[in-house]
Amino acid sequence: MQKATIEVDVVVVGAGPVGCGLGAELGRRNVKTVIVEMTDGAFRDPRLHAISIRTMELARTWGITDDMRNCGWPADHPQDASYLTSLVGHELARIPWAAISEMEPPRESPTFAQRCPQSWFNPILHRLAGSFDSVEFLWEHKFLDMTQDADGVSIQVQSVSGGDAFTIRAKYLVGCDGARSSVREKIGVNYESSGVYGYSAEAIIQSKEIADLARPRIGGRYTAVTNNGVSVTLLPYDGIDQYRIVLVAEPEKVDKARMDEAVEQVVGQKVAYEYLTGVLPWVNRERTAERFRDRRVFIAGDAAHTMPPAGGFGMNTGILDGFDLGWKLAGVLEGWADDALLDSYEYDRKMGAARTAAMAGELYRDWGRVKPTIDLHLANLHREDVEGDASRKVIGGLITEVFTREYNSLGAPLGYRYSGSPVIVDDGTPEPADDIVEYIQTARPGHRLPHAWLVDGRSTLDLVEKVYTLIEVEGDTISKTFQAAAEKKGIPLVIHRVHEPQICDLFATRAVIVRPDHHVAWRDNGEPFDADKVLDVLTGRASAFAA
């Protein structure tokens, strides 16, 4: 029997981190949402393990920090990056990365990064999104087709076990269905692609023997220096005896036989192990969709952009897509924002994805930079004499110099900026440099709101609400003016007056208006302002202008 049409505000295709992050943002705003997922929700492929400091800031917003810290990764497990000839050979370099139990938030953030494999991360986000009454999951259902008109989107869905297809009618559709996105295909959007950097494959293996051999120099990753450079990495997956083996190789060699060879290379001898997953290959390159929006259909995460794995930016970039699109969809559905606010999603997140993809590409190319020197010294790395010691010192020093910036950097995850966004009012100040490692806090419009601890123990980021938030750090005149304008226009605006000198110095202004995604949308520059026009720009009702 044909199911009745399901009517919702938003339908999301894909229940990975991006789809569930978006679902959570919609759910906490009471937006009626259905998430369609063709699997049972269990994640069996290896993929990510690094949750960035920026994603953990969003976890604080969602109230799941404790879930993340207790995800299963042993808090006392060292996370140093070890570069070696093999687990039973010589360690050439060790780049420090503290255990979770020893980490503290840096001065620039209220939190810090977390190790959490996707097989653990996905269920946390499933529970989060599913905790909202307005969010429903359709597990083991596949997206078949869609049509859109001026009022909404009709989506055809069918259970993977068969039966009749049925229709979901929504005001908007978001494809979070990965790099082979069916939603992207249906709207006829292609990727713009860089050249191919290389080919990789990975798998999860389990081995007590490897765990025993790794214990004397236990760390968070082990990268073998071989005749192929730094092309084989073993990452502890559960902190016990499961490992993610990652291989960079020619496409014709990305198979199980080459993976077996890689395991022996990094371990240094034959050991017993079991494959817990198949071998997952991929192509290393930067790809960005030509468009992120087609009328009432959007794409996010890998459906919109992919990048090399260096730096672990891919999933974390996608999470920001969902967070950004969630509040913008809600603003339009609730009626306080214009449709042009949704156009800004493509501008903002295309800029954000291009930025991190370029950084990932830069880090990936570092792997090639060290290979010529490795080739010169490779024959000596196993020698137990003066020449061996000298070669190991050269390679170790080079690796430390080149790869340190990939670990514990702040610039890449926190330095996003939406300069030129159509829903941000520029204040005319120069844009600071953007760097993978260094991050300088600024309340310049387009940038993430600077973090500082308030006297009551809250972070400045904790002041940011689900709608626009005005923070006034000197007097109350500006906030009263905007409050009156917002009430007249029916725009929700939360006001915080924080008269603490250190905040005034940090923000370098009397007042800022902050978007729900923590990015500054307007900053007072001491000149006369038109509150009505500023709010019109922020909600997509007027074109952007410089203050």
Coordinates of C-alpha atoms in Angstrom, one line a residue:
M1 CA 0.0 0.0 0.0
Q2 CA 1.3 3.5 -0.9
K3 CA 2.4 5.5 2.1
A4 CA 0.9 8.9 2.6
T5 CA 3.1 11.8 1.6
I6 CA 5.2 13.0 4.6
E7 CA 5.3 16.8 4.9
V8 CA 8.2 18.5 6.6
D9 CA 10.2 21.7 6.4
V10 CA 13.6 20.2 5.5
V11 CA 14.6 16.7 4.3
V12 CA 18.3 15.8 4.7
V13 CA 19.8 13.0 2.6
G14 CA 22.6 11.3 4.5
A15 CA 23.0 10.7 8.3
G16 CA 26.8 11.1 8.5
P17 CA 28.4 13.9 10.6
V18 CA 27.3 16.6 8.2
G19 CA 23.7 15.5 7.9
C20 CA 23.3 14.9 11.7
G21 CA 25.1 18.2 12.5
L22 CA 22.6 20.0 10.2
G23 CA 19.8 18.0 11.7
A24 CA 20.8 19.1 15.2
E25 CA 20.9 22.7 14.2
L26 CA 17.4 22.4 12.7
G27 CA 16.2 20.4 15.6
R28 CA 17.2 22.8 18.3
R29 CA 15.2 25.5 16.4
N30 CA 12.1 23.2 16.2
V31 CA 12.3 22.9 12.4
K32 CA 10.4 19.8 11.3
T33 CA 13.1 17.6 9.6
V34 CA 13.5 14.1 8.2
I35 CA 16.9 12.6 7.7
V36 CA 17.0 9.8 5.1
E37 CA 19.8 7.3 5.4
M38 CA 20.2 4.2 3.3
T39 CA 22.2 2.3 6.0
D40 CA 21.3 1.2 9.5
G41 CA 23.5 3.9 10.9
A42 CA 26.5 1.7 11.8
F43 CA 29.7 3.1 10.3
R44 CA 32.1 0.4 9.2
D45 CA 34.6 2.3 7.0
P46 CA 37.7 3.8 8.7
R47 CA 37.9 7.4 7.5
L48 CA 38.2 10.2 10.1
H49 CA 39.5 10.1 13.7
A50 CA 40.5 13.8 14.4
I51 CA 37.8 16.1 15.7
S52 CA 39.2 19.7 15.4
I53 CA 39.1 22.3 18.1
R54 CA 36.5 24.3 16.1
T55 CA 34.2 21.2 15.8
M56 CA 34.6 20.8 19.6
E57 CA 33.5 24.4 20.0
L58 CA 30.3 23.4 18.2
A59 CA 30.1 20.4 20.5
R60 CA 30.0 22.8 23.4
T61 CA 27.2 24.6 21.8
W62 CA 25.3 21.3 21.3
G63 CA 26.0 20.2 24.9
I64 CA 27.9 17.0 23.9
T65 CA 31.4 17.8 25.2
D66 CA 31.2 15.0 27.8
D67 CA 30.0 12.5 25.2
M68 CA 33.0 13.4 23.0
R69 CA 35.5 13.2 25.9
N70 CA 34.1 9.8 26.9
C71 CA 33.7 8.5 23.3
G72 CA 35.9 5.5 24.0
W73 CA 39.4 6.8 23.2
P74 CA 41.6 6.3 26.3
A75 CA 42.2 9.7 27.8
D76 CA 45.7 8.8 29.0
H77 CA 46.9 7.4 25.6
P78 CA 49.8 9.4 24.2
Q79 CA 49.1 11.0 20.9
D80 CA 52.6 11.9 19.7
A81 CA 53.4 11.5 16.0
S82 CA 56.3 9.0 15.7
Y83 CA 58.3 8.8 12.4
L84 CA 60.4 5.6 12.3
T85 CA 62.0 3.1 10.1
S86 CA 59.6 0.6 11.6
L87 CA 58.1 -0.3 15.0
V88 CA 61.0 -2.6 15.7
G89 CA 63.6 -0.3 14.1
H90 CA 64.8 3.3 14.8
E91 CA 62.6 6.2 15.7
L92 CA 63.7 9.2 13.6
A93 CA 61.4 12.0 15.0
R94 CA 58.7 12.4 17.5
I95 CA 56.3 15.4 17.3
P96 CA 54.6 16.0 20.7
W97 CA 50.9 15.8 21.0
A98 CA 49.6 15.4 24.5
A99 CA 47.2 12.8 25.8
I100 CA 43.6 14.1 26.1
S101 CA 44.0 13.9 29.9
E102 CA 46.9 16.3 29.8
M103 CA 45.5 18.8 27.3
E104 CA 44.1 22.2 28.2
P105 CA 42.3 24.8 26.2
P106 CA 44.6 27.3 24.5
R107 CA 44.2 31.0 25.2
E108 CA 42.2 31.4 22.1
S109 CA 39.5 28.8 22.8
P110 CA 37.4 27.4 25.6
T111 CA 38.1 23.8 24.5
F112 CA 40.6 21.6 22.6
A113 CA 40.6 18.9 19.9
Q114 CA 39.5 15.3 20.5
R115 CA 40.3 12.0 19.0
C116 CA 37.1 10.2 18.1
P117 CA 36.9 7.7 15.2
Q118 CA 33.8 8.1 13.0
S119 CA 32.4 4.7 14.2
W120 CA 32.0 6.4 17.6
F121 CA 31.4 10.0 16.4
N122 CA 28.4 9.1 14.2
P123 CA 26.3 7.5 17.0
I124 CA 26.9 10.5 19.2
L125 CA 25.5 12.8 16.5
H126 CA 22.7 10.4 15.8
R127 CA 21.6 10.6 19.4
L128 CA 22.0 14.4 19.4
A129 CA 19.9 15.0 16.3
G130 CA 17.3 12.3 17.4
S131 CA 16.9 14.0 20.8
F132 CA 14.8 16.7 19.2
D133 CA 11.1 16.1 18.8
S134 CA 11.1 17.8 15.4
V135 CA 13.7 15.5 13.9
E136 CA 12.9 12.0 12.5
F137 CA 15.2 9.4 11.0
L138 CA 14.3 7.1 8.1
W139 CA 16.9 4.4 8.4
E140 CA 17.6 2.0 5.6
H141 CA 15.8 4.1 3.0
K142 CA 17.2 5.3 -0.2
F143 CA 16.8 8.6 -2.1
L144 CA 15.5 7.9 -5.6
D145 CA 14.5 11.1 -7.2
M146 CA 13.3 14.7 -6.7
T147 CA 11.4 17.5 -8.4
Q148 CA 11.2 21.0 -7.2
D149 CA 8.8 23.9 -7.8
A150 CA 8.3 27.4 -6.5
D151 CA 6.9 26.2 -3.2
G152 CA 9.1 23.2 -2.3
V153 CA 10.7 19.9 -3.2
S154 CA 9.1 16.5 -3.7
I155 CA 11.5 13.6 -2.9
Q156 CA 10.9 10.0 -3.8
V157 CA 12.2 7.5 -1.2
Q158 CA 12.1 3.7 -0.9
S159 CA 13.0 1.2 1.8
V160 CA 16.2 -0.7 0.9
S161 CA 14.3 -3.9 1.5
G162 CA 11.9 -3.1 -1.3
G163 CA 8.2 -2.1 -1.4
D164 CA 6.6 0.9 -2.9
A165 CA 8.3 4.2 -3.2
F166 CA 6.7 7.1 -1.3
T167 CA 7.0 10.9 -1.3
I168 CA 8.4 13.4 1.2
R169 CA 7.3 16.9 0.5
A170 CA 9.6 19.5 2.0
K171 CA 10.3 23.2 1.6
Y172 CA 14.0 22.5 1.2
L173 CA 16.3 19.5 0.5
V174 CA 19.9 19.2 1.6
G175 CA 22.2 16.5 0.1
C176 CA 24.7 15.4 2.7
D177 CA 25.3 12.1 0.8
G178 CA 29.0 12.1 0.2
A179 CA 31.3 12.5 -2.7
R180 CA 29.2 10.4 -5.0
S181 CA 26.1 12.5 -4.1
S182 CA 22.9 11.5 -5.8
V183 CA 21.4 14.8 -4.8
R184 CA 24.2 16.7 -6.5
E185 CA 23.7 14.5 -9.6
K186 CA 20.0 15.2 -9.7
I187 CA 20.5 19.0 -9.8
G188 CA 23.2 18.7 -12.5
V189 CA 26.1 20.2 -10.5
N190 CA 29.6 19.2 -11.4
Y191 CA 32.9 19.4 -9.5
E192 CA 35.6 21.9 -10.2
S193 CA 38.8 19.8 -9.6
S194 CA 42.5 20.3 -9.1
G195 CA 45.0 17.9 -10.6
V196 CA 45.5 14.5 -8.9
Y197 CA 48.0 14.7 -6.0
G198 CA 48.1 11.0 -5.5
Y199 CA 46.2 7.8 -4.6
S200 CA 45.5 6.4 -1.1
A201 CA 43.8 3.5 0.6
E202 CA 43.1 2.6 4.1
A203 CA 41.6 -0.2 6.3
I204 CA 41.1 -1.1 9.9
I205 CA 43.1 -4.0 11.2
Q206 CA 43.2 -5.7 14.6
S207 CA 46.4 -7.2 16.1
K208 CA 47.6 -7.9 19.6
E209 CA 51.1 -8.4 18.2
I210 CA 51.2 -4.9 16.8
A211 CA 49.9 -3.5 20.1
D212 CA 52.7 -5.3 22.0
L213 CA 55.4 -4.1 19.5
A214 CA 54.1 -0.5 19.6
R215 CA 53.9 -0.3 23.4
P216 CA 57.6 0.7 24.0
R217 CA 57.2 3.9 22.0
I218 CA 53.4 4.3 22.2
G219 CA 52.0 7.2 20.3
G220 CA 49.0 8.5 18.4
R221 CA 50.4 7.6 14.9
Y222 CA 53.4 5.8 13.5
T223 CA 54.7 6.8 10.0
A224 CA 57.2 4.6 8.3
V225 CA 60.1 6.2 6.4
T226 CA 60.6 3.9 3.4
N227 CA 61.7 3.9 -0.3
N228 CA 58.3 5.6 -1.0
G229 CA 59.0 8.4 1.4
V230 CA 56.5 8.9 4.3
S231 CA 53.7 6.9 2.6
V232 CA 52.6 4.4 5.2
T233 CA 50.9 5.4 8.5
L234 CA 49.6 3.3 11.3
L235 CA 47.1 5.1 13.6
P236 CA 45.8 3.6 16.8
Y237 CA 42.0 3.4 16.2
D238 CA 40.6 2.3 19.6
G239 CA 43.6 2.8 21.8
I240 CA 43.8 -1.0 22.4
D241 CA 44.6 -3.2 19.5
Q242 CA 42.8 -1.8 16.5
Y243 CA 44.7 0.3 13.9
R244 CA 43.9 2.3 10.9
I245 CA 46.5 1.7 8.2
V246 CA 46.8 4.4 5.6
L247 CA 48.8 4.0 2.4
V248 CA 49.8 6.4 -0.4
A249 CA 50.5 4.4 -3.6
E250 CA 50.0 4.3 -7.3
P251 CA 46.4 3.6 -8.3
E252 CA 47.1 0.1 -9.7
K253 CA 48.7 -0.8 -6.4
V254 CA 46.0 0.3 -4.0
D255 CA 44.7 -3.1 -3.1
K256 CA 44.9 -5.7 -0.3
A257 CA 48.2 -7.1 -1.4
R258 CA 49.8 -3.7 -1.2
M259 CA 48.1 -3.0 2.1
D260 CA 49.6 -6.2 3.5
E261 CA 53.0 -5.0 2.3
A262 CA 52.4 -1.7 4.0
V263 CA 51.6 -3.3 7.3
E264 CA 54.9 -5.3 7.2
Q265 CA 56.8 -2.1 6.3
V266 CA 55.5 -0.1 9.2
V267 CA 55.8 -2.9 11.7
G268 CA 59.2 -4.2 10.5
Q269 CA 58.3 -7.9 10.6
K270 CA 55.5 -10.3 9.7
V271 CA 52.8 -10.3 12.3
A272 CA 49.3 -11.7 12.7
Y273 CA 46.4 -9.4 12.1
E274 CA 42.8 -9.4 11.1
Y275 CA 41.0 -7.0 8.6
L276 CA 38.0 -5.5 10.3
T277 CA 37.0 -3.6 7.1
G278 CA 37.7 -3.8 3.4
V279 CA 40.3 -1.7 1.7
L280 CA 38.9 1.8 1.0
P281 CA 40.7 3.6 -1.9
W282 CA 40.4 7.3 -2.8
V283 CA 41.9 9.9 -5.0
N284 CA 43.8 12.8 -3.3
R285 CA 42.8 16.1 -4.9
E286 CA 40.8 19.3 -4.3
R287 CA 37.3 19.3 -5.6
T288 CA 34.6 21.9 -5.1
A289 CA 31.1 21.8 -6.6
E290 CA 30.3 24.6 -9.1
R291 CA 27.3 25.5 -7.0
F292 CA 26.2 24.7 -3.5
R293 CA 22.5 25.7 -4.2
D294 CA 19.9 25.0 -6.9
R295 CA 16.8 26.9 -5.9
R296 CA 15.4 24.8 -3.0
V297 CA 18.1 22.2 -3.0
F298 CA 21.5 22.5 -1.2
I299 CA 24.5 20.3 -0.9
A300 CA 27.0 20.1 2.0
G301 CA 30.0 18.2 3.1
D302 CA 31.7 15.8 0.7
A303 CA 28.7 16.3 -1.7
A304 CA 30.0 19.9 -2.1
H305 CA 33.7 19.6 -1.6
T306 CA 36.5 17.0 -1.1
M307 CA 40.2 17.5 -0.2
P308 CA 43.3 15.6 0.6
P309 CA 43.3 13.9 4.0
A310 CA 46.4 15.8 5.3
G311 CA 45.4 17.9 8.3
G312 CA 42.1 16.0 8.8
F313 CA 40.1 19.0 7.5
G314 CA 37.5 17.3 5.4
M315 CA 34.8 16.2 7.9
N316 CA 35.4 19.2 10.1
T317 CA 34.9 21.5 7.1
G318 CA 31.6 19.7 6.4
I319 CA 30.4 20.1 10.0
L320 CA 30.7 23.9 9.5
D321 CA 28.6 23.6 6.4
G322 CA 25.8 22.1 8.3
F323 CA 26.0 24.5 11.2
D324 CA 26.0 27.5 8.8
L325 CA 23.1 26.2 6.7
G326 CA 21.0 25.2 9.7
W327 CA 20.6 28.6 11.2
K328 CA 20.1 30.2 7.8
L329 CA 17.3 27.8 6.8
A330 CA 15.7 28.4 10.2
G331 CA 15.8 32.1 9.8
V332 CA 14.0 32.0 6.4
L333 CA 11.5 29.4 7.6
E334 CA 10.7 31.5 10.7
G335 CA 10.2 34.6 8.5
W336 CA 12.8 37.0 10.0
A337 CA 15.3 36.5 7.1
D338 CA 15.0 36.9 3.3
D339 CA 15.8 34.2 0.8
A340 CA 19.1 36.0 0.0
L341 CA 20.4 34.8 3.4
L342 CA 20.3 31.3 1.9
D343 CA 22.4 32.5 -1.1
S344 CA 25.1 33.5 1.4
Y345 CA 25.5 29.9 2.3
E346 CA 27.1 29.2 -1.0
Y347 CA 29.4 32.2 -0.8
D348 CA 30.5 31.6 2.8
R349 CA 31.0 27.9 2.7
K350 CA 32.5 27.8 -0.8
M351 CA 35.1 30.3 0.5
G352 CA 35.6 28.2 3.7
A353 CA 36.0 24.9 1.8
A354 CA 38.4 26.4 -0.8
R355 CA 40.5 27.8 2.1
T356 CA 40.8 24.5 3.9
A357 CA 41.2 22.5 0.7
A358 CA 44.2 24.7 -0.2
M359 CA 45.7 24.2 3.2
A360 CA 45.2 20.4 3.0
G361 CA 46.9 20.5 -0.4
E362 CA 49.8 22.4 1.0
L363 CA 50.3 19.9 3.8
Y364 CA 49.9 17.0 1.4
R365 CA 52.7 18.5 -0.8
D366 CA 54.9 18.5 2.2
W367 CA 55.1 14.7 1.9
G368 CA 56.7 15.1 -1.5
R369 CA 59.1 17.8 -0.2
V370 CA 60.9 15.4 2.1
K371 CA 61.3 12.4 -0.3
P372 CA 64.4 13.6 -2.2
T373 CA 66.3 13.9 1.1
I374 CA 65.0 10.6 2.3
D375 CA 66.2 9.0 -0.9
L376 CA 69.7 10.3 -0.3
H377 CA 69.9 8.8 3.2
L378 CA 67.6 5.8 2.9
A379 CA 70.4 3.2 2.6
N380 CA 72.0 4.4 5.9
L381 CA 68.9 4.6 8.1
H382 CA 69.3 1.0 9.3
R383 CA 73.1 1.1 9.8
E384 CA 74.4 0.9 13.4
D385 CA 77.3 3.2 12.9
V386 CA 78.3 6.9 12.7
E387 CA 76.9 7.3 9.2
G388 CA 73.6 5.7 10.3
D389 CA 73.3 8.1 13.2
A390 CA 74.1 11.1 11.0
S391 CA 71.5 10.1 8.4
R392 CA 68.9 9.5 11.0
K393 CA 69.6 12.9 12.5
V394 CA 69.2 14.6 9.2
I395 CA 65.9 12.9 8.3
G396 CA 64.6 13.4 11.8
G397 CA 65.3 17.1 11.8
L398 CA 63.8 17.5 8.4
I399 CA 60.6 15.7 9.3
T400 CA 60.2 17.7 12.5
E401 CA 60.7 21.0 10.6
V402 CA 58.3 20.1 7.8
F403 CA 55.5 18.3 9.6
T404 CA 55.2 19.9 13.0
R405 CA 52.8 22.5 11.7
E406 CA 50.2 19.8 10.9
Y407 CA 49.8 19.0 14.6
N408 CA 48.1 21.2 17.2
S409 CA 47.8 24.2 14.8
L410 CA 45.2 26.8 15.5
G411 CA 45.2 28.9 12.4
A412 CA 43.6 26.3 10.1
P413 CA 40.6 25.3 12.3
L414 CA 39.9 28.8 13.9
G415 CA 41.0 31.2 11.2
Y416 CA 37.9 31.0 8.9
R417 CA 36.8 34.4 7.7
Y418 CA 33.9 35.4 5.4
S419 CA 35.3 38.6 4.0
G420 CA 33.0 40.0 1.3
S421 CA 30.1 37.9 2.4
P422 CA 26.8 39.5 1.2
V423 CA 25.4 39.3 4.8
I424 CA 28.3 40.8 6.6
V425 CA 29.0 44.6 6.9
D426 CA 32.7 45.3 6.4
D427 CA 34.2 47.9 8.8
G428 CA 37.0 48.9 6.5
T429 CA 39.9 47.4 8.5
P430 CA 42.6 45.4 6.7
E431 CA 42.3 41.6 6.7
P432 CA 44.9 39.9 8.8
A433 CA 47.1 37.1 7.3
D434 CA 45.7 33.6 7.2
D435 CA 48.1 30.9 8.4
I436 CA 47.8 27.2 9.0
V437 CA 49.6 27.4 12.4
E438 CA 49.2 30.9 13.8
Y439 CA 45.9 32.4 14.8
I440 CA 45.4 36.0 15.9
Q441 CA 42.0 36.7 17.4
T442 CA 40.1 39.6 15.9
A443 CA 36.5 40.9 16.0
R444 CA 36.8 42.1 12.5
P445 CA 33.6 41.4 10.6
G446 CA 33.6 38.0 9.0
H447 CA 35.9 36.4 11.6
R448 CA 35.1 34.1 14.4
L449 CA 34.3 36.0 17.6
P450 CA 37.4 36.1 19.8
H451 CA 37.3 33.9 22.9
A452 CA 37.9 35.2 26.4
W453 CA 36.8 34.1 29.8
L454 CA 34.3 36.4 31.5
V455 CA 34.3 37.0 35.2
D456 CA 31.3 34.7 35.7
G457 CA 33.2 31.8 34.1
R458 CA 31.5 31.8 30.7
S459 CA 33.4 32.1 27.4
T460 CA 32.5 35.0 25.1
L461 CA 31.4 32.3 22.7
D462 CA 28.8 31.2 25.2
L463 CA 27.0 34.5 24.8
V464 CA 26.1 33.7 21.2
E465 CA 22.5 32.6 20.8
K466 CA 20.5 30.7 18.1
V467 CA 19.7 34.1 16.5
Y468 CA 21.8 37.2 16.0
T469 CA 23.5 38.4 19.3
L470 CA 24.6 41.9 20.0
I471 CA 27.4 42.3 22.6
E472 CA 28.0 45.8 23.9
V473 CA 31.1 46.3 25.9
E474 CA 30.8 50.0 26.6
G475 CA 27.6 51.7 27.6
D476 CA 24.1 50.8 26.4
T477 CA 23.3 53.3 23.6
I478 CA 24.2 51.0 20.7
S479 CA 22.2 48.0 22.0
K480 CA 19.1 50.1 22.7
T481 CA 19.2 51.5 19.1
F482 CA 19.5 48.1 17.6
Q483 CA 16.9 46.6 19.9
A484 CA 14.4 49.1 18.8
A485 CA 15.2 48.6 15.1
A486 CA 15.0 44.8 15.5
E487 CA 11.6 44.9 17.3
K488 CA 10.2 47.1 14.6
K489 CA 11.4 44.7 11.8
G490 CA 10.5 41.5 13.7
I491 CA 14.1 40.3 13.8
P492 CA 15.0 38.3 16.9
L493 CA 18.1 39.9 18.5
V494 CA 19.6 38.9 21.9
I495 CA 21.4 41.6 23.8
H496 CA 24.4 41.2 26.1
R497 CA 26.1 44.1 27.9
V498 CA 29.5 43.0 29.0
H499 CA 31.4 45.9 30.7
E500 CA 34.7 44.1 31.3
P501 CA 37.9 46.0 30.2
Q502 CA 39.7 43.0 28.8
I503 CA 36.7 42.3 26.5
C504 CA 36.7 45.9 25.2
D505 CA 40.4 45.6 24.4
L506 CA 40.0 42.3 22.7
F507 CA 37.1 43.3 20.5
A508 CA 38.7 46.7 19.8
T509 CA 35.2 48.2 19.6
R510 CA 32.2 49.3 21.7
A511 CA 29.8 46.7 20.2
V512 CA 29.6 43.7 17.8
I513 CA 26.7 41.8 16.3
V514 CA 27.5 38.0 16.0
R515 CA 25.9 35.4 13.9
P516 CA 24.7 32.1 15.4
D517 CA 27.8 30.4 13.9
H518 CA 30.1 32.6 16.1
H519 CA 31.1 34.9 13.2
V520 CA 31.1 38.6 13.6
A521 CA 28.6 40.2 11.2
W522 CA 29.0 43.9 12.2
R523 CA 31.4 45.9 14.4
D524 CA 31.0 49.5 15.5
N525 CA 33.9 51.5 14.1
G526 CA 33.0 54.8 15.9
E527 CA 31.2 56.3 12.9
P528 CA 27.5 57.0 12.6
F529 CA 25.5 53.9 11.6
D530 CA 22.1 53.0 10.3
A531 CA 20.7 50.2 12.5
D532 CA 17.9 49.5 10.1
K533 CA 20.2 49.1 7.1
V534 CA 22.7 47.0 9.1
L535 CA 19.9 44.5 10.1
D536 CA 18.6 44.4 6.5
V537 CA 22.0 43.4 5.3
L538 CA 22.4 40.8 8.0
T539 CA 19.1 39.1 7.2
G540 CA 19.5 39.3 3.4
R541 CA 17.0 42.1 2.9
A542 CA 19.5 44.5 1.4
S543 CA 22.8 44.4 -0.3
A544 CA 26.0 44.5 1.7
F545 CA 27.9 47.7 2.2
A546 CA 31.0 48.9 4.0
A547 CA 30.4 50.6 7.4

